[in-house]
Amino acid sequence: MGEKVVAGQFDLSDRNRYRDKLKRCLRGLERLLEEKRFDRPKNLMGLEIELNLVGSDGTPKMLNAQVLERIASRDFQTELAMFNLEVNIAPHRLGGRVFDRLAEEVTTSLAYAHRKAGEVDAGIAMIGILPTLDRDDLVSSNLSDVDRYTLLNDQIVAARGEDFTLDIEGVEHLRCTSKSIAPEAACTSVQLHLQVTPGRFADVWNAAQAASAAQIAMGANSPFLFGRELWRESRPPLFQQSTDTRPPELQAQGVRPRTWFGERWISSAYDLFEENLRYFPALLPICDDEDPLDVLDGGGVPKLAELVLHNGTVYRWNRPVYDIADGVPHLRVENRVLPAGPSVVDVVANAAFYYGLVRALAEESRPVWTRLPFEAAAANFDAACKYGIDARLTWPRRGRHSGTAEVDAVSLVRDELLPLAESGLNAWGVEPADRDLYLGVIEERCRRRVNGASWQVATFHQALEQGLGREAALAATTREYCRLMHLGEPVHTWPVGMPQPVPTG
């Protein structure tokens, strides 16, 4: 939520005024869509990566202000907690050797940040959830010293009215409480942006929703939290529970969580923004001076500031984005499914798989969302989070057969989705060398049944077998992960276990 907001108190009139402004913004969006005011196709993609700061022992370092001061680049910014950073990569046009260029830029940016972090005895770790995080690391006093995070925390806590409960049952069971949203900071993600025209938005968003389970199955990288082995991708349940404004009674009534997969396929970007207003009360009722309808009447382009701010407090895994560039409005699909890491090659391979697959699915003559119930897509997402590369997913049968069937995620990706991703990258104009290199990484993960989560779990259990206690095994796993991450080879090539016997003393 990249808004600059000032902490303060809100009264009833603020919320009423904000609700009225939201309705005017939504009407403004509707008029922009009706008047076809949006940017033409540019095939632009963008990338953001959330990062952790760690010490040489593999534990988190609460030093983002000091590290950012040394980095001194607008490409890097704070994230929720003091051990988080985010790097933003400039938009690229899909085509040619775009993924090689992307890999080079990310590698350079991370190496620079890692070097600067080293000046305060820290380093960069690109991982979904840092295995060494302790409950004491995720408290409100460790939130970044930025007004918008303090305000967001205060408003979510006030809306809930009681402690947050984390209850995740995976390989092991975690149950604990928190007085703040700080546990959300454990989740570090990759966000993939795709600029789309209004006419294509619904198809691209639906395709992204359908593809989400396969993305997670291939890219899961968050199996641990607070010393427990949970889901192979534990970010989604953690994120939902740590931002849940609903006490148990509202959950029982079916009130929707602010972090959610959604509940239906859509026919327009308008559907999602309208749902946000209909279902979710304002957390940050901060009003802008602009009247969007007056701006439109005068031939201008409204910022729709209230709509944008409210949209930033509803955490969809595929989020609609309204933005303005060079005075022209545009829409983006922001894919928030993937965890950070493991290596730069893995991140770029995940991106290539996503952009190719979404293009192909969005252009199929019989789109997958006309053949797959939305409830099945949501269940696929949960299954992929729980079981990672070993998940079984529901998918439409191929050919003239109707209905769906349950299929092993690896078989689905290898036999059906990778060929689709290849045709999608061809349609974007990506060069074959780029296409084959990065889709080849996904293919090798399928062949070896290895992703970041499976490597972490296997290495952790080997450390336990060598005689380490749980805490020491998690720290050793994290240190070895960071070492291999910075070497830059894809995770399917990483040897399981430690490079030499780990001392148990």
Coordinates of C-alpha atoms in Angstrom, one line a residue:
M1 CA 0.0 0.0 0.0
G2 CA 2.3 2.7 -1.3
E3 CA 0.2 5.6 0.0
K4 CA 1.8 8.4 2.0
V5 CA -0.6 8.8 4.9
V6 CA -0.3 10.5 8.3
A7 CA -1.4 8.7 11.4
G8 CA -4.5 10.2 13.0
Q9 CA -7.9 9.5 14.4
F10 CA -11.0 9.1 12.3
D11 CA -14.6 10.0 13.3
L12 CA -17.9 8.9 11.9
S13 CA -18.1 11.9 9.5
D14 CA -14.8 10.8 8.0
R15 CA -16.1 7.4 7.2
N16 CA -19.4 8.7 5.7
R17 CA -17.5 11.2 3.6
Y18 CA -15.0 8.5 2.5
R19 CA -17.8 6.2 1.5
D20 CA -19.4 8.9 -0.6
K21 CA -16.1 9.6 -2.3
L22 CA -15.6 5.9 -3.0
K23 CA -18.9 5.8 -4.7
R24 CA -18.0 8.9 -6.8
C25 CA -14.7 7.2 -7.7
L26 CA -16.4 4.1 -8.7
R27 CA -18.7 6.1 -11.0
G28 CA -15.6 7.8 -12.3
L29 CA -14.1 4.5 -13.2
E30 CA -17.3 3.4 -14.8
R31 CA -17.2 6.5 -17.0
L32 CA -13.6 6.0 -17.9
L33 CA -14.5 2.5 -19.1
E34 CA -17.5 3.7 -21.0
E35 CA -15.6 6.5 -22.7
K36 CA -12.7 4.1 -23.6
R37 CA -10.2 6.5 -22.0
F38 CA -7.6 3.8 -21.1
D39 CA -4.2 3.3 -22.6
R40 CA -3.7 1.1 -25.7
P41 CA -1.9 -2.2 -25.5
K42 CA 1.8 -1.9 -24.6
N43 CA 2.7 -5.4 -23.5
L44 CA 4.3 -4.0 -20.3
M45 CA 5.2 -6.1 -17.3
G46 CA 6.6 -5.1 -14.0
L47 CA 8.2 -6.9 -11.0
E48 CA 8.5 -6.3 -7.3
I49 CA 10.4 -8.5 -4.8
E50 CA 10.1 -8.4 -1.1
L51 CA 13.3 -9.3 0.8
N52 CA 14.5 -10.2 4.3
L53 CA 17.5 -8.8 6.1
V54 CA 19.5 -11.6 7.9
G55 CA 22.7 -11.8 10.0
S56 CA 25.5 -14.3 9.4
D57 CA 23.8 -16.6 11.8
G58 CA 20.6 -16.7 9.6
T59 CA 18.4 -14.8 12.0
P60 CA 16.5 -11.6 11.1
K61 CA 18.1 -8.2 11.5
M62 CA 15.9 -5.2 12.3
L63 CA 17.9 -2.7 10.2
N64 CA 16.0 -1.7 7.1
A65 CA 16.3 2.0 7.8
Q66 CA 20.1 1.8 8.0
V67 CA 20.3 -0.4 5.0
L68 CA 18.0 1.8 2.9
E69 CA 20.1 4.9 3.8
R70 CA 23.2 3.2 2.5
I71 CA 21.5 1.8 -0.6
A72 CA 20.2 5.4 -1.4
S73 CA 18.1 4.2 -4.4
R74 CA 14.4 4.9 -5.2
D75 CA 14.2 1.3 -6.5
F76 CA 14.3 0.1 -2.9
Q77 CA 11.8 0.9 -0.2
T78 CA 10.6 -0.1 3.2
E79 CA 8.1 -2.9 3.8
L80 CA 6.0 -3.7 6.9
A81 CA 8.7 -4.8 9.4
M82 CA 12.2 -3.6 10.1
F83 CA 13.8 -6.8 8.6
N84 CA 12.0 -6.3 5.3
L85 CA 12.9 -4.4 2.1
E86 CA 11.3 -4.3 -1.3
V87 CA 13.0 -3.8 -4.7
N88 CA 11.0 -2.5 -7.7
I89 CA 12.2 -3.3 -11.2
A90 CA 11.3 -0.8 -13.9
P91 CA 8.6 -2.0 -16.4
H92 CA 9.7 -4.0 -19.4
R93 CA 8.0 -4.7 -22.7
L94 CA 7.3 -8.4 -23.1
G95 CA 9.3 -9.8 -26.0
G96 CA 12.8 -10.5 -27.2
R97 CA 15.3 -11.4 -24.5
V98 CA 13.2 -9.7 -21.8
F99 CA 13.7 -12.4 -19.2
D100 CA 17.5 -12.4 -19.6
R101 CA 17.5 -8.6 -19.1
L102 CA 15.2 -9.0 -16.1
A103 CA 17.6 -11.6 -14.5
E104 CA 20.5 -9.3 -15.1
E105 CA 18.8 -6.3 -13.5
V106 CA 17.6 -8.3 -10.5
T107 CA 21.0 -9.9 -10.0
T108 CA 22.7 -6.5 -10.1
S109 CA 20.2 -4.9 -7.7
L110 CA 20.3 -7.7 -5.2
A111 CA 24.1 -7.8 -5.2
Y112 CA 24.3 -4.1 -4.6
A113 CA 21.8 -4.3 -1.7
H114 CA 23.6 -7.3 -0.2
R115 CA 26.9 -5.4 -0.3
K116 CA 25.3 -2.3 1.3
A117 CA 23.6 -4.5 4.0
G118 CA 27.0 -6.0 4.7
E119 CA 28.1 -2.6 6.0
V120 CA 25.9 -3.1 9.0
D121 CA 26.6 -6.9 9.3
A122 CA 23.5 -8.0 7.5
G123 CA 22.7 -9.6 4.2
I124 CA 19.8 -10.1 1.8
A125 CA 17.7 -13.3 1.8
M126 CA 15.1 -13.9 -0.9
I127 CA 12.7 -16.5 0.7
G128 CA 9.0 -16.8 1.2
I129 CA 9.1 -17.0 5.1
L130 CA 12.4 -16.8 6.9
P131 CA 12.7 -20.2 8.9
T132 CA 14.5 -18.5 11.8
L133 CA 11.7 -16.0 12.6
D134 CA 10.6 -16.1 16.2
R135 CA 7.3 -14.9 17.6
D136 CA 9.3 -12.2 19.4
D137 CA 10.5 -10.9 16.1
L138 CA 7.0 -10.2 14.9
V139 CA 5.7 -7.6 17.3
S140 CA 4.4 -4.1 16.8
S141 CA 7.7 -2.6 18.1
N142 CA 9.4 -4.1 15.0
L143 CA 7.1 -2.6 12.5
S144 CA 8.9 -0.1 10.1
D145 CA 9.0 3.4 11.4
V146 CA 6.6 4.7 8.8
D147 CA 3.2 6.3 9.5
R148 CA 1.2 4.3 7.1
Y149 CA 2.2 1.0 8.7
T150 CA 1.4 2.3 12.2
L151 CA -2.0 3.6 11.0
L152 CA -2.9 0.4 9.1
N153 CA -2.0 -1.7 12.1
D154 CA -4.1 0.5 14.4
Q155 CA -7.1 0.4 12.1
I156 CA -7.0 -3.4 11.5
V157 CA -6.6 -4.0 15.3
A158 CA -9.5 -1.6 16.1
A159 CA -11.7 -3.3 13.4
R160 CA -11.0 -6.7 14.9
G161 CA -11.4 -5.7 18.5
E162 CA -9.3 -8.6 19.9
D163 CA -6.1 -10.4 19.5
F164 CA -5.4 -12.1 16.1
T165 CA -5.3 -15.9 16.2
L166 CA -2.9 -17.9 14.0
D167 CA -4.1 -21.4 13.6
I168 CA -2.4 -23.4 10.8
E169 CA -2.5 -27.1 10.7
G170 CA 0.0 -28.6 8.3
V171 CA 2.7 -31.2 8.8
E172 CA 2.7 -29.8 12.3
H173 CA 0.2 -27.5 14.1
L174 CA 0.8 -23.9 14.9
R175 CA -1.6 -22.0 17.2
C176 CA -0.7 -18.7 18.8
T177 CA -2.0 -15.2 19.1
S178 CA -0.8 -11.7 18.2
K179 CA -1.7 -8.2 19.3
S180 CA -0.8 -6.7 16.0
I181 CA -0.6 -7.4 12.3
A182 CA 3.2 -7.8 12.6
P183 CA 3.1 -11.6 11.7
E184 CA 2.0 -10.5 8.2
A185 CA 5.6 -9.2 7.7
A186 CA 6.8 -12.8 7.7
C187 CA 5.4 -13.1 4.2
T188 CA 7.8 -12.0 1.5
S189 CA 6.4 -12.2 -2.0
V190 CA 7.1 -11.6 -5.7
Q191 CA 4.5 -9.4 -7.4
L192 CA 4.1 -9.7 -11.2
H193 CA 2.3 -6.9 -12.9
L194 CA 0.8 -7.0 -16.4
Q195 CA -0.7 -3.9 -18.0
V196 CA -3.9 -4.9 -19.9
T197 CA -6.6 -3.1 -21.8
P198 CA -10.1 -3.0 -20.2
G199 CA -11.4 -5.3 -22.9
R200 CA -8.9 -8.0 -22.0
F201 CA -8.8 -7.5 -18.3
A202 CA -11.4 -10.0 -17.3
D203 CA -9.9 -12.8 -19.5
V204 CA -6.4 -12.1 -18.1
W205 CA -7.6 -12.0 -14.4
N206 CA -9.6 -15.1 -14.8
A207 CA -6.7 -16.8 -16.4
A208 CA -4.4 -15.7 -13.6
Q209 CA -6.8 -17.1 -11.0
A210 CA -6.9 -20.4 -12.8
A211 CA -3.1 -20.5 -13.1
S212 CA -2.5 -19.6 -9.4
A213 CA -2.5 -23.2 -8.1
A214 CA 0.1 -24.3 -10.7
Q215 CA 2.2 -21.3 -9.8
I216 CA 2.2 -22.3 -6.2
A217 CA 2.8 -25.9 -6.8
M218 CA 5.9 -25.1 -8.8
G219 CA 7.1 -22.2 -6.7
A220 CA 6.3 -23.0 -3.1
N221 CA 9.0 -21.7 -0.8
S222 CA 7.5 -21.1 2.7
P223 CA 7.3 -24.4 4.7
F224 CA 8.2 -23.1 8.1
L225 CA 6.9 -20.5 10.6
F226 CA 7.9 -20.0 14.2
G227 CA 9.8 -23.3 14.2
R228 CA 6.9 -25.4 12.9
E229 CA 6.7 -27.2 9.6
L230 CA 3.3 -26.2 8.2
W231 CA 2.1 -25.9 4.6
R232 CA 4.5 -26.1 1.7
E233 CA 3.4 -22.5 1.0
S234 CA 2.3 -21.1 4.4
R235 CA 2.1 -17.4 3.3
P236 CA -1.6 -17.5 2.2
P237 CA -3.1 -18.8 5.5
L238 CA -0.6 -16.7 7.5
F239 CA -1.5 -13.5 5.6
Q240 CA -5.2 -14.1 5.8
Q241 CA -5.2 -14.8 9.6
S242 CA -2.8 -12.0 10.4
T243 CA -4.9 -9.3 8.7
D244 CA -8.3 -10.7 9.5
T245 CA -10.6 -8.0 10.8
R246 CA -13.3 -10.5 11.5
P247 CA -13.8 -11.8 15.0
P248 CA -15.0 -15.5 15.1
E249 CA -18.7 -14.5 15.1
L250 CA -18.4 -12.6 11.8
Q251 CA -16.4 -15.5 10.3
A252 CA -19.2 -17.8 11.2
Q253 CA -21.7 -15.5 9.4
G254 CA -19.7 -15.8 6.2
V255 CA -18.3 -12.3 6.2
R256 CA -15.5 -12.2 3.6
P257 CA -11.9 -11.9 4.7
R258 CA -9.8 -9.0 3.5
T259 CA -7.2 -11.5 2.2
W260 CA -9.0 -13.9 -0.2
F261 CA -8.9 -15.8 -3.4
G262 CA -12.3 -14.4 -4.5
E263 CA -15.6 -16.2 -5.2
R264 CA -16.4 -15.9 -8.9
W265 CA -15.1 -15.4 -12.4
I266 CA -15.5 -11.9 -13.6
S267 CA -16.6 -10.1 -16.8
S268 CA -15.0 -6.7 -16.2
A269 CA -12.4 -5.0 -14.0
Y270 CA -15.3 -3.0 -12.7
D271 CA -16.6 -6.1 -11.0
L272 CA -13.6 -6.3 -8.6
F273 CA -13.6 -2.6 -7.6
E274 CA -17.3 -2.7 -7.1
E275 CA -17.0 -5.8 -4.9
N276 CA -14.3 -4.1 -2.8
L277 CA -16.8 -1.3 -2.0
R278 CA -19.7 -3.6 -1.4
Y279 CA -18.0 -6.0 0.9
F280 CA -15.2 -4.2 2.8
P281 CA -15.5 -1.3 5.2
A282 CA -12.8 1.4 4.8
L283 CA -9.7 0.9 7.0
L284 CA -8.1 4.3 6.1
P285 CA -10.9 6.8 5.3
I286 CA -8.5 9.5 4.1
C287 CA -10.2 11.8 1.6
D288 CA -8.4 13.6 -1.3
D289 CA -9.5 17.1 -2.4
E290 CA -10.2 15.9 -6.0
D291 CA -13.7 15.4 -7.2
P292 CA -13.3 12.7 -9.8
L293 CA -16.5 13.5 -11.7
D294 CA -15.7 17.2 -11.9
V295 CA -12.3 16.2 -13.3
L296 CA -13.9 14.0 -15.9
D297 CA -16.4 16.7 -16.8
G298 CA -13.4 19.0 -17.4
G299 CA -11.8 16.5 -19.8
G300 CA -9.1 15.5 -17.2
V301 CA -8.0 12.2 -15.8
P302 CA -9.0 11.6 -12.2
K303 CA -6.6 10.0 -9.7
L304 CA -9.4 8.1 -8.0
A305 CA -7.3 8.4 -4.9
E306 CA -9.9 6.9 -2.4
L307 CA -10.6 4.0 -4.7
V308 CA -6.8 3.3 -5.1
L309 CA -6.2 3.5 -1.4
H310 CA -9.2 1.3 -0.5
N311 CA -8.1 -1.3 -3.2
G312 CA -4.7 -1.4 -1.4
T313 CA -6.3 -2.7 1.8
V314 CA -8.1 -5.6 0.1
Y315 CA -5.5 -8.3 -0.4
R316 CA -6.6 -10.3 -3.4
W317 CA -4.0 -12.8 -4.7
N318 CA -4.7 -11.4 -8.2
R319 CA -5.4 -7.7 -7.5
P320 CA -6.8 -5.1 -10.0
V321 CA -4.7 -1.9 -10.2
Y322 CA -5.8 1.5 -11.5
D323 CA -2.9 3.8 -12.3
I324 CA -1.9 6.8 -14.4
A325 CA 1.3 7.0 -16.5
D326 CA 2.2 10.1 -18.6
G327 CA -1.3 11.5 -18.0
V328 CA -3.1 8.4 -19.4
P329 CA -5.0 5.9 -17.2
H330 CA -4.3 2.2 -17.4
L331 CA -5.3 -1.1 -15.7
R332 CA -3.0 -3.8 -14.4
V333 CA -3.4 -7.3 -13.1
E334 CA -1.1 -7.7 -10.1
N335 CA -0.2 -11.3 -9.4
R336 CA 0.7 -11.7 -5.7
V337 CA 0.7 -15.5 -5.5
L338 CA 4.4 -16.3 -5.5
P339 CA 6.9 -16.3 -2.6
A340 CA 10.2 -14.6 -3.0
G341 CA 13.2 -16.8 -4.1
P342 CA 14.9 -19.1 -4.1
S343 CA 17.4 -17.8 -6.7
V344 CA 17.1 -15.0 -9.3
V345 CA 16.9 -17.7 -12.0
D346 CA 14.0 -19.3 -10.2
V347 CA 12.2 -16.0 -9.8
V348 CA 12.6 -15.2 -13.5
A349 CA 11.5 -18.8 -14.5
N350 CA 8.4 -18.3 -12.3
A351 CA 7.7 -15.1 -14.2
A352 CA 8.2 -16.6 -17.6
F353 CA 5.9 -19.5 -16.7
Y354 CA 3.2 -17.0 -15.5
Y355 CA 3.3 -14.6 -18.4
G356 CA 3.3 -17.3 -21.0
L357 CA 0.6 -19.4 -19.3
V358 CA -1.7 -16.4 -18.7
R359 CA -1.4 -15.2 -22.3
A360 CA -2.3 -18.7 -23.6
L361 CA -5.2 -19.3 -21.2
A362 CA -6.7 -15.9 -21.8
E363 CA -6.8 -16.6 -25.6
E364 CA -8.1 -20.1 -25.6
S365 CA -11.2 -20.6 -27.7
R366 CA -12.8 -22.5 -24.8
P367 CA -11.4 -20.7 -21.8
V368 CA -10.6 -22.7 -18.8
W369 CA -13.0 -20.7 -16.6
T370 CA -15.9 -21.8 -18.7
R371 CA -15.0 -25.4 -17.9
L372 CA -13.7 -25.2 -14.3
P373 CA -16.0 -24.2 -11.5
F374 CA -14.6 -21.3 -9.5
E375 CA -14.9 -23.3 -6.3
A376 CA -12.6 -25.9 -7.9
A377 CA -10.0 -23.2 -8.7
A378 CA -10.1 -22.0 -5.1
A379 CA -9.7 -25.5 -3.8
N380 CA -6.8 -26.0 -6.2
F381 CA -5.1 -22.9 -4.7
D382 CA -5.5 -24.3 -1.2
A383 CA -4.3 -27.8 -2.2
A384 CA -1.2 -26.3 -3.9
C385 CA -0.4 -24.2 -0.8
K386 CA -0.7 -27.3 1.5
Y387 CA 1.1 -29.8 -0.6
G388 CA 3.3 -27.8 -3.0
I389 CA 4.8 -29.8 -5.8
D390 CA 3.1 -33.0 -4.6
A391 CA -0.4 -31.4 -4.9
R392 CA -3.3 -32.9 -6.8
L393 CA -5.4 -30.4 -8.7
T394 CA -8.8 -30.5 -10.5
W395 CA -8.6 -29.5 -14.1
P396 CA -10.8 -29.7 -17.2
R397 CA -10.4 -32.8 -19.3
R398 CA -8.6 -32.4 -22.6
G399 CA -10.1 -32.7 -26.0
R400 CA -13.8 -33.2 -26.5
H401 CA -14.4 -34.8 -23.1
S402 CA -16.5 -32.7 -20.8
G403 CA -16.1 -32.3 -17.0
T404 CA -13.0 -32.2 -14.8
A405 CA -10.6 -34.7 -13.4
E406 CA -8.1 -34.8 -10.6
V407 CA -4.5 -34.8 -11.8
D408 CA -1.1 -34.7 -10.2
A409 CA 0.2 -31.1 -10.4
V410 CA 3.6 -32.2 -11.9
S411 CA 1.8 -34.1 -14.7
L412 CA -0.6 -31.2 -15.4
V413 CA 2.3 -28.7 -15.6
R414 CA 4.6 -30.9 -17.6
D415 CA 2.1 -32.3 -20.1
E416 CA -0.4 -29.4 -20.5
L417 CA 0.6 -26.1 -18.9
L418 CA 4.2 -25.9 -20.0
P419 CA 3.3 -26.3 -23.7
L420 CA 0.6 -23.6 -23.2
A421 CA 3.2 -21.3 -21.6
E422 CA 5.5 -21.9 -24.5
S423 CA 2.8 -20.9 -27.0
G424 CA 2.0 -17.8 -24.8
L425 CA 5.7 -16.7 -24.8
N426 CA 5.8 -17.1 -28.5
A427 CA 2.7 -14.9 -28.8
W428 CA 4.5 -12.3 -26.7
G429 CA 7.4 -12.4 -29.1
V430 CA 9.9 -13.8 -26.6
E431 CA 13.0 -15.2 -28.3
P432 CA 13.3 -19.1 -28.2
A433 CA 16.5 -19.0 -26.3
D434 CA 14.9 -17.0 -23.5
R435 CA 11.8 -19.1 -23.6
D436 CA 13.5 -22.5 -23.5
L437 CA 16.0 -21.5 -20.7
Y438 CA 13.4 -20.3 -18.2
L439 CA 10.6 -22.8 -19.0
G440 CA 13.3 -25.4 -18.8
V441 CA 13.8 -24.6 -15.2
I442 CA 10.1 -25.3 -14.5
E443 CA 10.4 -28.6 -16.5
E444 CA 13.4 -29.7 -14.4
R445 CA 11.5 -28.9 -11.2
C446 CA 8.8 -31.3 -12.5
R447 CA 11.3 -33.9 -13.5
R448 CA 13.1 -33.9 -10.1
R449 CA 10.0 -32.9 -8.1
V450 CA 12.0 -30.2 -6.3
N451 CA 11.1 -26.6 -5.5
G452 CA 12.3 -24.3 -2.7
A453 CA 9.9 -25.7 -0.1
S454 CA 10.9 -29.3 -0.8
W455 CA 14.6 -28.4 -0.6
Q456 CA 14.2 -26.6 2.7
V457 CA 12.2 -29.5 4.3
A458 CA 14.7 -32.1 3.1
T459 CA 17.7 -30.1 4.3
F460 CA 16.1 -29.4 7.6
H461 CA 15.3 -33.0 8.3
Q462 CA 18.8 -34.1 7.3
A463 CA 20.2 -31.6 9.8
L464 CA 17.9 -33.1 12.5
E465 CA 19.2 -36.6 11.6
Q466 CA 22.8 -35.3 12.0
G467 CA 21.9 -34.5 15.6
L468 CA 21.0 -30.8 15.6
G469 CA 18.1 -29.5 17.6
R470 CA 15.2 -27.9 15.8
E471 CA 16.4 -24.3 16.3
A472 CA 19.9 -25.1 15.2
A473 CA 18.6 -27.1 12.2
L474 CA 16.4 -24.3 11.0
A475 CA 19.4 -21.8 11.4
A476 CA 21.7 -24.1 9.5
T477 CA 19.1 -24.6 6.8
T478 CA 18.7 -20.9 6.4
R479 CA 22.4 -20.2 6.3
E480 CA 22.9 -22.9 3.6
Y481 CA 19.9 -21.5 1.7
C482 CA 21.4 -18.0 1.7
R483 CA 24.8 -19.3 0.5
L484 CA 23.2 -21.2 -2.4
M485 CA 20.8 -18.3 -3.2
H486 CA 23.7 -16.0 -3.7
L487 CA 25.6 -18.5 -5.9
G488 CA 22.6 -18.1 -8.3
E489 CA 21.9 -21.6 -9.5
P490 CA 18.3 -22.7 -9.7
V491 CA 17.0 -24.6 -6.7
H492 CA 16.5 -27.9 -8.5
T493 CA 20.3 -28.2 -8.7
W494 CA 20.9 -27.5 -5.0
P495 CA 22.4 -30.4 -3.1
V496 CA 20.3 -31.4 -0.1
G497 CA 21.9 -31.0 3.3
M498 CA 25.0 -29.1 4.5
P499 CA 28.2 -28.9 2.6
Q500 CA 30.1 -30.5 5.5
P501 CA 29.0 -32.1 8.8
V502 CA 27.4 -29.5 11.0
P503 CA 28.8 -29.4 14.6
T504 CA 26.2 -30.3 17.2
G505 CA 27.9 -28.4 20.0

